[in-house]
């Protein structure tokens, strides 16, 4: 697949970079297949056919990260995909939201405590999730309660991008109507999803056009497929039905290609920046003000912990200063010695000269 | 007389004409018309209303899906019932369709099946009351559900925990016919594997689906029932829109990659479902509801009443 390289307004990082994507949706919406289609490899193993006696057992949601090394047009990407099997499968799904939120906030907590250290670990792995793809069922109506709840609760912590799973079950007319209704629903409930933001005044025409096109495609209609079929003599990734073949990489059939390009080439930087500069900062502020609030209320453990941390930091800083002082003294002594020996040399030379004359 | 009836069957000397009783009955029944009550159960967006409209080839019910953003999501299951009379070659069918919007749509779906089970039992209960009244109607209006179409989401994996719970409860009180909705999202291989899984799971949980085996069945009936049991759950696609395919107008769905013909057996099993419900088993569905489900409800109720009566007598 050829990607157009844009000179100037994108950073060409040849060294490679890291991107973390979470995928959420009820089972059977094509989530796992999508991950494998995106990475062009069987990253997530196919769901095993369990025994029939397992069907009624409610397993609850699991959080499973997988890391893949991809190569996009020479640019190396270390992509971590976090799968969430079990979401929405139980009779009561309240618990699912908390699990996912807990995972996202855990990554933020890890960064927060790492940042507070004096001596930071250079090889510390940033596991923050930069984008969440939420799979909507292709009902053709509008959003379900679970869809609204999930997007509302998670969008303060992560860039949420809604997508339609198994979208080949909708005709083009139905798809257009459905997309429109979903976006109206999202606007009505004031859900702040990631909608490829741009500024018509500040950004250049190309960016405005690109972003508004991507925005108009929301929610992205997806089809996933790992198998190849033959169409007109060429091999493509697609699904073979008795009435025709749906091609995954054909932009006329679904929005997979456009989404992939946005996630892995054109917009990953933006997603990472928003995660760090905005979402993480908000979380940090909220969390720290919670700590100071509870500290000022009473003698809580947190206050002790906090002042202990401060003391530790102070000691460390003192230690460092002393180290520097010692080093400077040593160097000074060494230099003095050098100077003294040079002086001696000079004096003996002078003495020698006098003797010669 | 313990003699075998066949061997002493008298031979008629001339034509009597009692064989016309079948047409006498038919005439009466045609005048009265037939009543068929069908219920649809499944998550919203699975094409329930569209399927009903497709089976009966007319726009009978509207989709209850949420389409406006300011429409709130349903918090409980509602029961909506519509009655329409349709006529085909002089035969009147009073069709009562019971829709169950809200089922399986909430975040917490605990007990969402209760209103449905209650409704089914209430119809049995009201029929029983009418039957037991001293001055009862000549023909009691039958509101008992004759068939419950259970819609399975085309995940391609297996039944969901909620499906299993509800199927168990439903099959105890009504004839259940499971269908795989929107099956145009499954390839043929996926469909076969999915059906196989579902059948295994239903067998494991001892879920009894219609048609039931009966001693009265002859060879032909048994063969037909077996072939139906093989097909269940029916993988269906519904459509009210028509498309022209090879010069013929058919009901179907048009995509960028092809046309799905609802009535094409290679595309989906709609035809089999339609024939099963209307052409071969319509009368049997009505009869089994009365003879099996209603009878079981009736005997439980009457036994309970009797026990109650006895207890009260003992108290005096």
XYZ file of C-alpha atoms in Angstrom, chain A residues 38-184:
147
model
C -4.963 -3.926 10.820
C -1.674 -5.641 11.609
C -1.930 -7.967 8.622
C -1.067 -10.890 10.885
C -2.769 -13.140 13.401
C -1.914 -11.029 16.415
C -4.913 -12.081 18.463
C -5.567 -15.791 18.231
C -8.971 -16.788 16.942
C -11.488 -17.375 19.677
C -11.369 -21.018 20.486
C -14.480 -23.070 20.091
C -15.098 -23.803 23.731
C -17.257 -26.626 24.847
C -20.987 -25.972 24.568
C -21.188 -25.992 28.339
C -19.197 -22.751 28.430
C -21.753 -20.648 26.602
C -23.855 -19.727 29.604
C -20.893 -18.855 31.808
C -20.409 -15.147 32.230
C -16.689 -14.584 32.177
C -16.465 -10.869 32.570
C -14.218 -8.488 30.734
C -10.495 -9.096 30.285
C -7.850 -6.581 29.237
C -5.277 -8.084 26.877
C -2.451 -6.050 25.320
C -0.532 -7.331 22.289
C 2.533 -5.637 20.788
C 3.416 -5.791 17.110
C 6.250 -4.234 15.108
C 4.936 -2.687 11.910
C 6.672 -1.042 9.024
C 4.731 1.751 7.321
C 6.576 2.969 4.247
C 9.916 2.637 5.948
C 8.732 4.092 9.236
C 8.886 1.650 12.097
C 5.937 1.580 14.452
C 5.770 -0.342 17.676
C 2.012 -0.799 17.920
C 0.376 -2.044 21.091
C -3.219 -3.138 20.669
C -5.258 -3.649 23.810
C -8.133 -6.048 23.271
C -11.090 -6.196 25.666
C -12.868 -9.540 25.218
C -15.971 -10.004 27.308
C -17.229 -6.435 27.111
C -21.030 -6.300 27.004
C -21.446 -10.056 27.091
C -22.874 -10.420 30.525
C -26.424 -9.980 31.661
C -25.347 -7.070 33.857
C -22.563 -5.050 32.286
C -22.067 -2.236 34.780
C -18.772 -3.685 35.870
C -17.174 -3.484 32.410
C -16.874 0.280 32.387
C -15.009 0.374 35.653
C -12.516 -2.240 34.479
C -11.581 -0.298 31.380
C -11.477 3.031 33.172
C -9.320 1.480 35.864
C -6.830 0.236 33.275
C -6.563 3.627 31.558
C -6.128 5.480 34.823
C -3.530 2.954 35.985
C -1.318 3.887 33.053
C -1.698 7.556 33.943
C -0.854 6.797 37.582
C 2.308 5.021 36.515
C 3.448 8.053 34.522
C 2.535 10.361 37.365
C 4.644 8.519 39.907
C 7.501 8.148 37.445
C 7.480 11.877 36.793
C 7.709 12.578 40.503
C 10.934 10.620 40.837
C 14.246 12.476 40.950
C 16.171 9.825 39.124
C 13.902 8.816 36.273
C 14.200 5.523 34.509
C 15.209 6.319 30.963
C 13.833 3.042 29.778
C 10.452 3.558 31.447
C 7.744 2.300 29.135
C 4.883 4.707 28.490
C 1.813 2.499 28.395
C -0.758 5.229 28.077
C -3.448 4.432 25.549
C -3.618 7.019 22.777
C -6.896 6.093 21.128
C -9.925 3.874 21.748
C -11.878 2.381 18.872
C -15.443 1.701 20.023
C -17.389 -0.841 17.961
C -21.052 -0.010 17.419
C -23.433 -2.771 16.291
C -24.855 -2.190 12.786
C -28.471 -1.973 13.939
C -29.444 0.737 11.483
C -31.336 2.612 14.211
C -29.272 4.695 16.602
C -26.994 4.264 19.623
C -27.857 1.782 22.351
C -27.716 2.636 26.041
C -24.448 0.760 26.514
C -22.870 2.688 23.616
C -23.837 6.076 25.047
C -22.724 5.115 28.556
C -19.352 3.822 27.481
C -18.434 6.746 25.281
C -19.594 9.242 27.901
C -17.606 7.657 30.689
C -14.392 7.052 28.783
C -14.035 10.168 26.636
C -12.673 12.301 29.522
C -9.708 9.913 29.730
C -9.032 8.840 26.176
C -9.566 9.791 22.534
C -12.701 7.843 21.574
C -13.214 7.053 17.895
C -16.561 5.335 17.164
C -16.616 2.725 14.402
C -19.315 0.449 12.986
C -18.448 -3.247 13.108
C -19.574 -5.741 10.416
C -20.748 -2.838 8.325
C -21.218 -5.047 5.265
C -24.643 -5.918 6.621
C -25.886 -2.412 5.766
C -26.767 -1.153 2.307
C -25.163 2.174 1.277
C -28.408 4.032 1.992
C -28.837 2.444 5.399
C -25.188 3.136 6.238
C -25.447 6.819 5.426
C -28.628 7.201 7.510
C -27.125 5.251 10.383
C -23.919 7.331 10.431
C -25.966 10.506 10.464
C -28.155 9.338 13.337
C -25.202 8.133 15.391
C -23.455 11.485 15.046
C -26.669 13.302 15.963
